[in-house]
Tab-separated table of C-alpha atoms (C1' of nucleotides) in Angstrom:
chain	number	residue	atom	x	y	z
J	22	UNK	CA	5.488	-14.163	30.837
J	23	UNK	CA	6.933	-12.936	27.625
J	24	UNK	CA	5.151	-11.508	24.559
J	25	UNK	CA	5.891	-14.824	22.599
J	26	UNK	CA	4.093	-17.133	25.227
J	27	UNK	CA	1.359	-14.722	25.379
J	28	UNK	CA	0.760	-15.199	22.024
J	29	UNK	CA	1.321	-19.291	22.051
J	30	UNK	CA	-1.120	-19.527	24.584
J	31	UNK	CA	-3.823	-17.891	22.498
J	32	UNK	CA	-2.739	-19.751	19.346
J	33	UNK	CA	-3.279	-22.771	21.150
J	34	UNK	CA	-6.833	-21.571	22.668
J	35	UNK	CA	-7.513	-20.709	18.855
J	36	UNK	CA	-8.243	-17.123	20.254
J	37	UNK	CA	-6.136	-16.041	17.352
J	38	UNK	CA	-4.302	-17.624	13.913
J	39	UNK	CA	-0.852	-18.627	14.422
J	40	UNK	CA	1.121	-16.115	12.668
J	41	UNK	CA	2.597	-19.106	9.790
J	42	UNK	CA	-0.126	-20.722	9.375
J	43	UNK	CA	-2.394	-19.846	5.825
J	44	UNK	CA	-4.959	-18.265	7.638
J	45	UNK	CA	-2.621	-16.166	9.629
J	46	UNK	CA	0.197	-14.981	6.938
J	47	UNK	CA	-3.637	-13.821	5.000
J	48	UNK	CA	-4.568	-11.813	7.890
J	49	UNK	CA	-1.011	-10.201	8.331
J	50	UNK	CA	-1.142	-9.427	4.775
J	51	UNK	CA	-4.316	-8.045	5.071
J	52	UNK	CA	-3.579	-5.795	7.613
J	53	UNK	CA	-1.016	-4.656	5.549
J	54	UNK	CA	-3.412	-4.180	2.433
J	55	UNK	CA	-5.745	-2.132	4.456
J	56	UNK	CA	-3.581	0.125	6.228
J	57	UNK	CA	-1.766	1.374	3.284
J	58	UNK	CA	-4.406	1.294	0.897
J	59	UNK	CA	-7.728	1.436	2.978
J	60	UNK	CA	-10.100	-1.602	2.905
J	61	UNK	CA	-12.195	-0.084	-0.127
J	62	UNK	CA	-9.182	0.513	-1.977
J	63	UNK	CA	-7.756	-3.066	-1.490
J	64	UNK	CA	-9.653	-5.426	-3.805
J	65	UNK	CA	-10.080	-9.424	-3.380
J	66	UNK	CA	-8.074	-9.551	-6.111
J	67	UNK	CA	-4.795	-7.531	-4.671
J	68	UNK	CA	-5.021	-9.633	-1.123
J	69	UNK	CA	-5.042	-13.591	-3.274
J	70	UNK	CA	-2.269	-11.761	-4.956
J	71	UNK	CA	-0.320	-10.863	-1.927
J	72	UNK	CA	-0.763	-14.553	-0.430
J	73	UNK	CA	-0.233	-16.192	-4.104
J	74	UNK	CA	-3.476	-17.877	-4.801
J	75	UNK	CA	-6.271	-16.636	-6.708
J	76	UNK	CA	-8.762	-14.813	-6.071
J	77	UNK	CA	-11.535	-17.213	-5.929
J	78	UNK	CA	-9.933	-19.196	-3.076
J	79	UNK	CA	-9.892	-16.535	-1.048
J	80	UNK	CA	-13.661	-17.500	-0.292
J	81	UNK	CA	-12.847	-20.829	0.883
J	82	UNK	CA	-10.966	-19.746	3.857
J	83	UNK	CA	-13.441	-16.811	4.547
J	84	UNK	CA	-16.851	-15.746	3.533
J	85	UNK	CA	-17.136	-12.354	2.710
J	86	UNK	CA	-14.169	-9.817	2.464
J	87	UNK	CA	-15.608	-8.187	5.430
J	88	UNK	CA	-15.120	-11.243	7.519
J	89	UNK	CA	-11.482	-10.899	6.348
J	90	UNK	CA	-11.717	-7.188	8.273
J	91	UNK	CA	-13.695	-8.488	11.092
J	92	UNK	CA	-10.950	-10.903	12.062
J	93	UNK	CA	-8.224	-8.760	11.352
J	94	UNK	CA	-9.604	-6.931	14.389
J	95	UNK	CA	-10.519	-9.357	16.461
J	96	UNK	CA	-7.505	-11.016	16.347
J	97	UNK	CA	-5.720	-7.582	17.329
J	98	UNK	CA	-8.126	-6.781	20.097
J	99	UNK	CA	-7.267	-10.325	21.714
J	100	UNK	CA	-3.896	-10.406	21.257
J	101	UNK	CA	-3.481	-6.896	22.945
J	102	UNK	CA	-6.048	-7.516	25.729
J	103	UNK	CA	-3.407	-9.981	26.832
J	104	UNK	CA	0.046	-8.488	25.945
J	105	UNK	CA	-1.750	-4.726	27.926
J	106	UNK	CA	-3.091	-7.097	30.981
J	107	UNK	CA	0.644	-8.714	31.699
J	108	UNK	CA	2.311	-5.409	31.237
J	109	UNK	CA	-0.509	-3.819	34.107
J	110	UNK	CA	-0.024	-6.615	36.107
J	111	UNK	CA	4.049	-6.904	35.881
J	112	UNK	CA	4.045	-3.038	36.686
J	113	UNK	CA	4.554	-2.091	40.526
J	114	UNK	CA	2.567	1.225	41.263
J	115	UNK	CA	-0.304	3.372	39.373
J	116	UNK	CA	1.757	5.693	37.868
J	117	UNK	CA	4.041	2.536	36.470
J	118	UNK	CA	1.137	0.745	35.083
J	119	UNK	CA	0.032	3.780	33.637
J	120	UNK	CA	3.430	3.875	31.759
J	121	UNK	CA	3.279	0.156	30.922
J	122	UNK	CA	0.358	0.461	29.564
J	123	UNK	CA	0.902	3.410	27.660
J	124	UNK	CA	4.147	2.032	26.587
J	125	UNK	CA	2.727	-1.068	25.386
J	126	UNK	CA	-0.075	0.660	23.370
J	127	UNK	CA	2.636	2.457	21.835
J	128	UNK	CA	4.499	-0.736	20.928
J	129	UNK	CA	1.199	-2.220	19.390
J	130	UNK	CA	0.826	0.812	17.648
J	131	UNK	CA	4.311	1.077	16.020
J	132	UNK	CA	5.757	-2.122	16.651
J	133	UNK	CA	4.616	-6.010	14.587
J	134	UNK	CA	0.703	-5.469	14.997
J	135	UNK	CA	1.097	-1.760	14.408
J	136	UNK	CA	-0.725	-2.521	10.823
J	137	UNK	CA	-3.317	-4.755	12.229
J	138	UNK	CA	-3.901	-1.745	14.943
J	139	UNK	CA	-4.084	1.254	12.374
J	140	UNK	CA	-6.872	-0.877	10.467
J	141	UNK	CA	-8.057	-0.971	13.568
J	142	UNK	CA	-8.543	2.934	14.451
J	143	UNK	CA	-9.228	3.540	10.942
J	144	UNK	CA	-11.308	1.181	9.112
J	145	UNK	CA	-13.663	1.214	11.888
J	146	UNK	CA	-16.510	2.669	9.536
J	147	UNK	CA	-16.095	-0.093	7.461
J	148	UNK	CA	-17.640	-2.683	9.620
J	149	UNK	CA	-20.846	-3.729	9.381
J	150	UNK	CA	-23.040	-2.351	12.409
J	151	UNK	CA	-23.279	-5.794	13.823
J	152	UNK	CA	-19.481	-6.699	13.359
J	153	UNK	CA	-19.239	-3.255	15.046
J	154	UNK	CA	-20.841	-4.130	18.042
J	155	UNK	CA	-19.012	-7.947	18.738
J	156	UNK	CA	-15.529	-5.667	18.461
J	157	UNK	CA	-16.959	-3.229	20.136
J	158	UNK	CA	-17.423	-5.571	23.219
J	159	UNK	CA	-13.758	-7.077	23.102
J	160	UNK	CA	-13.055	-3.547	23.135
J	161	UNK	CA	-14.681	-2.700	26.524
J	162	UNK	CA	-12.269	-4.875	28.308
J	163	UNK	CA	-9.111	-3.456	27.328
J	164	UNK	CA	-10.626	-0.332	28.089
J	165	UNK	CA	-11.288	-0.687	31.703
J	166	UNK	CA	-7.583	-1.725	32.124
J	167	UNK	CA	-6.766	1.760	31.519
J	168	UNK	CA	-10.161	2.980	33.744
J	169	UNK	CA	-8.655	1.391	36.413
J	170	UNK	CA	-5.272	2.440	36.653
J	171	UNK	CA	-6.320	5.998	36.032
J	172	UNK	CA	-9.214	5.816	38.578
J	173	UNK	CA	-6.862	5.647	41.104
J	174	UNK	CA	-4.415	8.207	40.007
J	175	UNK	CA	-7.050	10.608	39.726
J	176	UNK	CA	-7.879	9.766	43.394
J	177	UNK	CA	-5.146	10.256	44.357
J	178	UNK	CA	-5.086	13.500	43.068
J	179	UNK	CA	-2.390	12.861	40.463
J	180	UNK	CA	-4.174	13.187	37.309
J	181	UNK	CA	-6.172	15.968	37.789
J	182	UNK	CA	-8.695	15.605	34.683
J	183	UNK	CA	-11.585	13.291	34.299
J	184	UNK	CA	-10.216	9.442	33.957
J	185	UNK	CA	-13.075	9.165	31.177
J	186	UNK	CA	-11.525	11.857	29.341
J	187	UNK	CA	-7.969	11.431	30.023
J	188	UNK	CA	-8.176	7.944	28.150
J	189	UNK	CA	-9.995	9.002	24.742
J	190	UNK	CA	-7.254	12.055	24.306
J	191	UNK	CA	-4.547	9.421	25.129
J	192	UNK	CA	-6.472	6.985	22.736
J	193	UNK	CA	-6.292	9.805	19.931
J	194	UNK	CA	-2.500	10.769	20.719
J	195	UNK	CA	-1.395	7.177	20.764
J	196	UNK	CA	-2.812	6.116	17.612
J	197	UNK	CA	-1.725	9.155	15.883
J	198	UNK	CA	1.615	8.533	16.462
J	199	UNK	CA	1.529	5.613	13.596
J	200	UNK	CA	1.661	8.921	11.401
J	201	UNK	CA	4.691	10.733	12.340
J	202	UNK	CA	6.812	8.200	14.681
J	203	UNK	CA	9.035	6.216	13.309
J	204	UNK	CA	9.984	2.729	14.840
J	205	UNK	CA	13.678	3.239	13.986
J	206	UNK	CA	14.237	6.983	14.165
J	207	UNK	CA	16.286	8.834	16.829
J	208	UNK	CA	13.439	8.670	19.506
J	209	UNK	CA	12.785	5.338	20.884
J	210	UNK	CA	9.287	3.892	21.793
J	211	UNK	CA	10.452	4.629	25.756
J	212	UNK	CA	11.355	8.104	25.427
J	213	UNK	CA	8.249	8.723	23.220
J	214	UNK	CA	6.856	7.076	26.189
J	215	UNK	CA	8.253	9.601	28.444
J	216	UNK	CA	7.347	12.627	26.158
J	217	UNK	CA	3.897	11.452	27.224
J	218	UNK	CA	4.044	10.697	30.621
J	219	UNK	CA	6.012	14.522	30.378
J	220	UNK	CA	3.087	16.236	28.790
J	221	UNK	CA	0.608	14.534	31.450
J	222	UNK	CA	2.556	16.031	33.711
J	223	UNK	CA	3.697	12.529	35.755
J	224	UNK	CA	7.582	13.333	35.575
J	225	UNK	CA	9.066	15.967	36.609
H	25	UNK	CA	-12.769	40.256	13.828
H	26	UNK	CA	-15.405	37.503	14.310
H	27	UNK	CA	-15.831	34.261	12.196
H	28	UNK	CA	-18.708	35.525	10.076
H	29	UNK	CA	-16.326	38.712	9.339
H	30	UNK	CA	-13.390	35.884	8.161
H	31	UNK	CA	-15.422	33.891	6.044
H	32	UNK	CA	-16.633	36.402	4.061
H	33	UNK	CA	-13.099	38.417	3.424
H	34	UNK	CA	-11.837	34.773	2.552
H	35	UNK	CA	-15.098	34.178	0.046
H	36	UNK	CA	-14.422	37.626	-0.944
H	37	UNK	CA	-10.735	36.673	-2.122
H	38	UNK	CA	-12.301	33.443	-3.777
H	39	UNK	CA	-10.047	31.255	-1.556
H	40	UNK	CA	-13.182	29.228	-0.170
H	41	UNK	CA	-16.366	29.249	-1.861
H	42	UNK	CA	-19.902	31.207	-0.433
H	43	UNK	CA	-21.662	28.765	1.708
H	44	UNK	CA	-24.624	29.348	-0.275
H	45	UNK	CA	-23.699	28.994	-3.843
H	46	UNK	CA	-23.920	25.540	-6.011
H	47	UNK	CA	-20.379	24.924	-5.165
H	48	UNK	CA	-19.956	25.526	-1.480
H	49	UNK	CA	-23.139	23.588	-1.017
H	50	UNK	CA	-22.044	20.504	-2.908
H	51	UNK	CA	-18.670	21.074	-0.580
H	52	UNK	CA	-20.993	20.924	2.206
H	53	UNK	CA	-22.726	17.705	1.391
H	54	UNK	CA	-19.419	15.817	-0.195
H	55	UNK	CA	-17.760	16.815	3.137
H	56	UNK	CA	-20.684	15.372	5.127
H	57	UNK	CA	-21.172	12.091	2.954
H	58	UNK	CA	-17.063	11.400	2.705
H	59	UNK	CA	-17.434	11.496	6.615
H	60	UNK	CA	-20.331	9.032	7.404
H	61	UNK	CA	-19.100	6.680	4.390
H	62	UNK	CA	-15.784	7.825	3.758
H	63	UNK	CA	-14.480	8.968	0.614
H	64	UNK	CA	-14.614	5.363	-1.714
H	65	UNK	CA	-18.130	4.540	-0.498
H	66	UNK	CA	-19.349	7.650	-1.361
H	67	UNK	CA	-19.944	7.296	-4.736
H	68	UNK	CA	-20.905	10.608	-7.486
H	69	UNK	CA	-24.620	9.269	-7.509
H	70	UNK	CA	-24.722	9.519	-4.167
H	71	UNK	CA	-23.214	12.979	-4.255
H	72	UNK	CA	-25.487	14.381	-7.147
H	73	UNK	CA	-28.580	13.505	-5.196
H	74	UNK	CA	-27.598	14.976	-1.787
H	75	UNK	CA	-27.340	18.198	-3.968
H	76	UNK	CA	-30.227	17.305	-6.663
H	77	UNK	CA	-28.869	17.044	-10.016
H	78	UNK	CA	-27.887	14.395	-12.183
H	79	UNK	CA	-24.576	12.483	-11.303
H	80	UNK	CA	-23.109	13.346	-14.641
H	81	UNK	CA	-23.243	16.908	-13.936
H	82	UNK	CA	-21.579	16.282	-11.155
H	83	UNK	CA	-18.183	16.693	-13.484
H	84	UNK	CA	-19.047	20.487	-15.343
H	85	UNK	CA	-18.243	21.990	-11.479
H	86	UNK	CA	-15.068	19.633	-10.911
H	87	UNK	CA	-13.004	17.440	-13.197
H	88	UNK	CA	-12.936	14.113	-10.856
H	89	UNK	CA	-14.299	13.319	-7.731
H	90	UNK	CA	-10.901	13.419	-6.548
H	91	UNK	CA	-10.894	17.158	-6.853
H	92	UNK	CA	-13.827	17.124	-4.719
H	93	UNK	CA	-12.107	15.341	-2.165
H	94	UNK	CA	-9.349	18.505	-2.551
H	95	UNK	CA	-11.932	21.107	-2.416
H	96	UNK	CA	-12.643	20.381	0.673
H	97	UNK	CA	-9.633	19.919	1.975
H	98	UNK	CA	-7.875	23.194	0.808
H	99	UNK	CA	-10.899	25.101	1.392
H	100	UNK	CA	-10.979	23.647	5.088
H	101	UNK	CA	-7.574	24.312	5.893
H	102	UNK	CA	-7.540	27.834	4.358
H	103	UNK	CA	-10.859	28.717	6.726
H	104	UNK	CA	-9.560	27.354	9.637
H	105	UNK	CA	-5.775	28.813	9.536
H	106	UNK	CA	-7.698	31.897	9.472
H	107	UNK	CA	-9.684	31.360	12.380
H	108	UNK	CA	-6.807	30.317	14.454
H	109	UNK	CA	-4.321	33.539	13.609
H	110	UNK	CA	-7.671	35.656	14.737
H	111	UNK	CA	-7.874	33.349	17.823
H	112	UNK	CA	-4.216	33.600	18.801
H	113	UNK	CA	-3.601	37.033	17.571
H	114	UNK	CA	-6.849	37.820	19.918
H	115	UNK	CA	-5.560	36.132	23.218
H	116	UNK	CA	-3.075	37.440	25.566
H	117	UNK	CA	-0.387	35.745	26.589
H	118	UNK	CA	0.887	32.314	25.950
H	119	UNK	CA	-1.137	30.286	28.042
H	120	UNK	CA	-4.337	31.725	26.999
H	121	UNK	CA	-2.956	31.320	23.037
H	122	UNK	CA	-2.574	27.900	23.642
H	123	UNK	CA	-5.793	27.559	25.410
H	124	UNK	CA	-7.268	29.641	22.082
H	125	UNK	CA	-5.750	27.225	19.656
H	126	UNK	CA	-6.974	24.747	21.389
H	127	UNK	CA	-10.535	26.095	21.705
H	128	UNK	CA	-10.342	26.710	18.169
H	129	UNK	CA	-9.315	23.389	16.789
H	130	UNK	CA	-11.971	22.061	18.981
H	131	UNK	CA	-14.479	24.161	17.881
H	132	UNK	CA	-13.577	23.835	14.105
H	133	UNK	CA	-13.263	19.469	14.781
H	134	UNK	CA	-16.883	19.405	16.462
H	135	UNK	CA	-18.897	22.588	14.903
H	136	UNK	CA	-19.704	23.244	11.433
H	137	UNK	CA	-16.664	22.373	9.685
H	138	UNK	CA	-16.360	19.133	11.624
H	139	UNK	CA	-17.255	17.088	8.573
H	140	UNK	CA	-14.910	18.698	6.420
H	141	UNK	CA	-12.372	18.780	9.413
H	142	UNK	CA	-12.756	14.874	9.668
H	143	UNK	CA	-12.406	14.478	6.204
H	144	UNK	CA	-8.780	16.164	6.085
H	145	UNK	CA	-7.672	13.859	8.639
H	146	UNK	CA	-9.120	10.348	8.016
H	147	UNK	CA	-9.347	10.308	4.538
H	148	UNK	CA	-5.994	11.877	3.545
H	149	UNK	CA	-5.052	8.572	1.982
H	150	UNK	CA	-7.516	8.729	-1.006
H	151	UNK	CA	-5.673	11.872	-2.312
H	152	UNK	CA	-2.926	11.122	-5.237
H	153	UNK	CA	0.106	11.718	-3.601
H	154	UNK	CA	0.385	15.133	-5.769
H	155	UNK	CA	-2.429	16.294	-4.375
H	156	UNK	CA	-1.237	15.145	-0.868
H	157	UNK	CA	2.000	17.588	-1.187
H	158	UNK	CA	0.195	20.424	-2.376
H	159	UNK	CA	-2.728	19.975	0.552
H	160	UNK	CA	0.106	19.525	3.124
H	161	UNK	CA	1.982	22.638	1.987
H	162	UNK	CA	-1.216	24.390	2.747
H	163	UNK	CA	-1.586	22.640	6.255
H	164	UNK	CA	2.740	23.933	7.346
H	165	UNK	CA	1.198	27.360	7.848
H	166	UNK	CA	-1.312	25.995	9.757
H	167	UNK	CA	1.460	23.767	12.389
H	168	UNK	CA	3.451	27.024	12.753
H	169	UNK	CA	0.995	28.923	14.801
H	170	UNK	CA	0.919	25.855	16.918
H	171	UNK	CA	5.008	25.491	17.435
H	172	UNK	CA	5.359	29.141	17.716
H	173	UNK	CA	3.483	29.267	20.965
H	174	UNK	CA	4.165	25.557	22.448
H	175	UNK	CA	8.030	27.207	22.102
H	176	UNK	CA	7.727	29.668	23.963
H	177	UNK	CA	5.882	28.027	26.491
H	178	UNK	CA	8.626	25.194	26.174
H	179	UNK	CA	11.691	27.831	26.515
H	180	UNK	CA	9.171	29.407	29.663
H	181	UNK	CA	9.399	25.650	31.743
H	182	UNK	CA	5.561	25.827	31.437
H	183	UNK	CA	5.187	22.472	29.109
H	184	UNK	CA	8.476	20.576	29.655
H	185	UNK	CA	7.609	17.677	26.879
H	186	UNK	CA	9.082	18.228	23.241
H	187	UNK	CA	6.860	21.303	20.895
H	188	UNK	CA	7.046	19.400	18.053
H	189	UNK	CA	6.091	15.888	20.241
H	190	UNK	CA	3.230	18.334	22.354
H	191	UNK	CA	1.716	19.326	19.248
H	192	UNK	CA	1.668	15.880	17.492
H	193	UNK	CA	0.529	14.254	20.825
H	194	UNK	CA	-2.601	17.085	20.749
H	195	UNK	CA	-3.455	16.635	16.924
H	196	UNK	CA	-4.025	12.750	17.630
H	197	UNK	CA	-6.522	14.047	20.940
H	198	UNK	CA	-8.342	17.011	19.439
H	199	UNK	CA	-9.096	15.505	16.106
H	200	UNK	CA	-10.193	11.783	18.248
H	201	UNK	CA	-12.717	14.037	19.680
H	202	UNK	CA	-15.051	13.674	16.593
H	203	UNK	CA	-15.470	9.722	17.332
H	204	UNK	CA	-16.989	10.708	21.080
H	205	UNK	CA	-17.416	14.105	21.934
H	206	UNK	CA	-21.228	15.331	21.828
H	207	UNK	CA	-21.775	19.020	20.919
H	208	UNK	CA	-24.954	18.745	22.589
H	209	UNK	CA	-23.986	16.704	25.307
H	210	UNK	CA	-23.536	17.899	29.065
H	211	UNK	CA	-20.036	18.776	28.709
H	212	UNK	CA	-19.222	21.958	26.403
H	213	UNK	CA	-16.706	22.993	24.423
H	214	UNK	CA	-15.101	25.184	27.060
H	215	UNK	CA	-15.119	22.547	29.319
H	216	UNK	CA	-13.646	19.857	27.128
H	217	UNK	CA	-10.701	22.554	26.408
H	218	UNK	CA	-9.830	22.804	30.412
H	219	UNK	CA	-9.797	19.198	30.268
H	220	UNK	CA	-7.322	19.712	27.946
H	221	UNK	CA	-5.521	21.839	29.724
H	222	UNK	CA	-5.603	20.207	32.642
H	223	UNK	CA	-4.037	16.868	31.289
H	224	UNK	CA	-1.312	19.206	30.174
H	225	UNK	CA	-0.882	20.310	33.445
H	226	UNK	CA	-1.724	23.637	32.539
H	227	UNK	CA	-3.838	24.467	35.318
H	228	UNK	CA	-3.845	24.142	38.969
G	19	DG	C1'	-34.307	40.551	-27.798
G	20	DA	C1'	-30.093	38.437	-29.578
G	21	DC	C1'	-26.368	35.651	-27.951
G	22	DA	C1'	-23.115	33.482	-25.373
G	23	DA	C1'	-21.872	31.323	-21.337
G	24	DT	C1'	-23.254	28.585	-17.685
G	25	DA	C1'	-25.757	24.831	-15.640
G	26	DC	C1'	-27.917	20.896	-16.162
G	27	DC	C1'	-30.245	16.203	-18.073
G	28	DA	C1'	-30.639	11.437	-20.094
G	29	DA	C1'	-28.297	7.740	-21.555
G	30	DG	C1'	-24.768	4.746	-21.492
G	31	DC	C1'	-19.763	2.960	-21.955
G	32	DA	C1'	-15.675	0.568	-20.379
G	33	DA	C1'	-13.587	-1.113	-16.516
G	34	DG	C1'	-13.384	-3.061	-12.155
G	35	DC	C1'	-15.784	-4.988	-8.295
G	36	DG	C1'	-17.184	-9.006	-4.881
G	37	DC	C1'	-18.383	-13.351	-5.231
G	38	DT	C1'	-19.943	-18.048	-7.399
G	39	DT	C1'	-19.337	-22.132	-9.831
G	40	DG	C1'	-17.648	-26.730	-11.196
G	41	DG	C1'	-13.840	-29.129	-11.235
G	42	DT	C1'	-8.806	-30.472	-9.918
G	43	DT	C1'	-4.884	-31.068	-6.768
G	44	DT	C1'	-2.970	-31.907	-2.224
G	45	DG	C1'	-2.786	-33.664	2.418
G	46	DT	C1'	-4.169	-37.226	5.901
G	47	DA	C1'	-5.502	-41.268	7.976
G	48	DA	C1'	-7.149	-46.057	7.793
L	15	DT	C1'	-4.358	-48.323	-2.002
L	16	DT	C1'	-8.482	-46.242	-0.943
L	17	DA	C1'	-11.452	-42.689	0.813
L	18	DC	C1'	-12.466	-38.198	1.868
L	19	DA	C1'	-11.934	-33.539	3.151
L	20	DA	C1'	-9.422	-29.362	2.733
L	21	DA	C1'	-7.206	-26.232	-0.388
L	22	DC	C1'	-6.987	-24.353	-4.544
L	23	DC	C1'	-7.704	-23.028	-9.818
L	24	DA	C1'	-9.910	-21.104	-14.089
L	25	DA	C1'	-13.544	-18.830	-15.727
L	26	DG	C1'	-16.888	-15.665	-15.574
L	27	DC	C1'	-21.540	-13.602	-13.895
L	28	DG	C1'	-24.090	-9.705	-12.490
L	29	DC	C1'	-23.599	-5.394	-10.827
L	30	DT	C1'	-21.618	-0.846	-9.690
L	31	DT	C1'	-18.236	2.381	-10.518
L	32	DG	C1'	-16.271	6.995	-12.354
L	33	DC	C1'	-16.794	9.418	-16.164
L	34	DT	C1'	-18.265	10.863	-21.219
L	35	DT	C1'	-21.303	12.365	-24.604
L	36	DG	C1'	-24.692	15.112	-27.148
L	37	DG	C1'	-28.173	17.817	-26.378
L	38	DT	C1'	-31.419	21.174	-23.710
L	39	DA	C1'	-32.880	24.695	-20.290
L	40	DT	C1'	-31.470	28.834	-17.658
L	41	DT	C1'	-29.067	32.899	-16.733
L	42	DG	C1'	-26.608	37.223	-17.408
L	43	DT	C1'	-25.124	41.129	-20.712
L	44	DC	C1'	-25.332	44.619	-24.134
DNA sequence: GACAATACCAAGCAAGCGCTTGGTTTGTAA
DNA sequence: TTACAAACCAAGCGCTTGCTTGGTATTGTC
């Protein structure tokens, strides 16, 4: 299953906004908006521009501008639940799905949703505590894909370190590589991916 | 040389203000409020009354509330560069450097200068893009203590991943810390730095 | 004890903010 | 063609924002 019919399928389960549709081009350019500027920075005004309506109408297609923010997220959460749970389940071996996985974060990260993810990491504290706690949930799942895989490699005795820990300083490396890795530089996403599986110490 | 002993040469050189005076303390409290809000929520009234005056004269001690934003970033990254030439000048060996730096960007993420640590890394966007240059100038000295010894320990076979990609990979995991990791909590700082270490492969 | 310099207050201005309102255009289906 | 909802516009309201202003205490120095 390839990343496009991952993404059809939740289209048409209206988990998330098909990408041309109105709703959809206003999240992507929201993303946009709030990565580069920060969601306080970005003004109701600056988004209507960015999708050519006014300002006004933005509040037809969504209530508050936090509920803009909210879905941004959401939408990103879902999508990559799905795109991280066919790369686990494609892989063939722990220390492969750790790589797919890891890989795939990466391409998240830097690749088409890479905006929608950085809002993501980063705009966190401009959720609502209640909003919070719904993405927080959708969060939990994608989570314990990575739990799992490195249960078992610590088992195993191949990742030495606590799984728990292992996966929030891989959480903080990953996402800080939208600040210094560039998409079309000399390093490609799978040696970047290597450089990490290197520094774990999984290739020798 | 202990970090009391730093501070006060550095306070004594008037390259970070006394803890105690009007100014450090209103560094104190912008640093804490920029964290828990971030840096466009927090607005000057808010800032005046952590500190007790009157929001107007918030602007006889600094020009804009951008330059408060700087203040705490230079004066952060000036303390801390200290502390970590003292903690790798101290250690012995390049393993236990690394494991010092380490230590010491843990310690300076999650202790007292977390807030203002925090700050320099999530809200580096709401600095003018002067600013930015002048802040990041600061920060080079900073990365060369770090590449100096992940060289070494590259050239050794020790850490086989890319310095430059090791130390990028670490900044995104030590400074993710400050979303999870409890000071209080049952694991200490020591402890979170072997994990560390471990996940490098650093130790058997 | 005179005199700056420093630190602060009280009041408010101009601009920008999220969002609302009442009405018009566009798309869709009978 | 009619009927109706969805999508949008034009205007602006009420509020908050960073910052300014003119004046008053407080502090340090000789």
């Amino acid at each position: 299953m390839n990343q496009d019919a991952i993404l059809q399928a939740l289209v048409a389960d209206k988990l998330v906004s098909a990408p041309d549709s109105a709703r959809g081009r206003l999240l992507t350019e929201a993303a946009r908006l709030f990565r580069d500027r920060g969601y306080e920075r970005t003004t109701v005004r600056d988004l209507a521009a960015a999708v050519g309506i006014q300002s006004g109408s933005l509040f037809h297609h969504f209530r508050t501008k936090e509920a803009i923010l909210k879905a941004v997220m959401v939408e990103t959460i879902r999508l990559n639940t799905a795109l991280m749970q066919a790369a686990v389940d494609e892989a063939q071996g722990d220390r492969a799905k750790l790589r797919a996985l890891i890989h795939a974060e990466l391409e998240s990260i830097n690749g088409l949703t890479g905006e929608a993810m950085a809002v993501l990491v980063y705009e966190w504290r401009s959720l609502s505590p209640e909003a919070q706690e719904e993405v927080l949930a959708l969060r939990d799942i994608y989570e314990q894909l990575w739990l799992d895989v490195l249960g078992r490699l610590h088992r195993s005795g191949e990742v030495t370190a606590d799984p728990f820990v292992v996966r929030r300083l891989l959480t903080g490396s990953l996402s800080w590589t939208v600040t210094w890795f560039q998409s079309g530089g000399k390093m490609g996403l799978s040696e970047l991916t290597d450089q990490v599986m290197l520094s774990l110490g999984l290739i020798d």
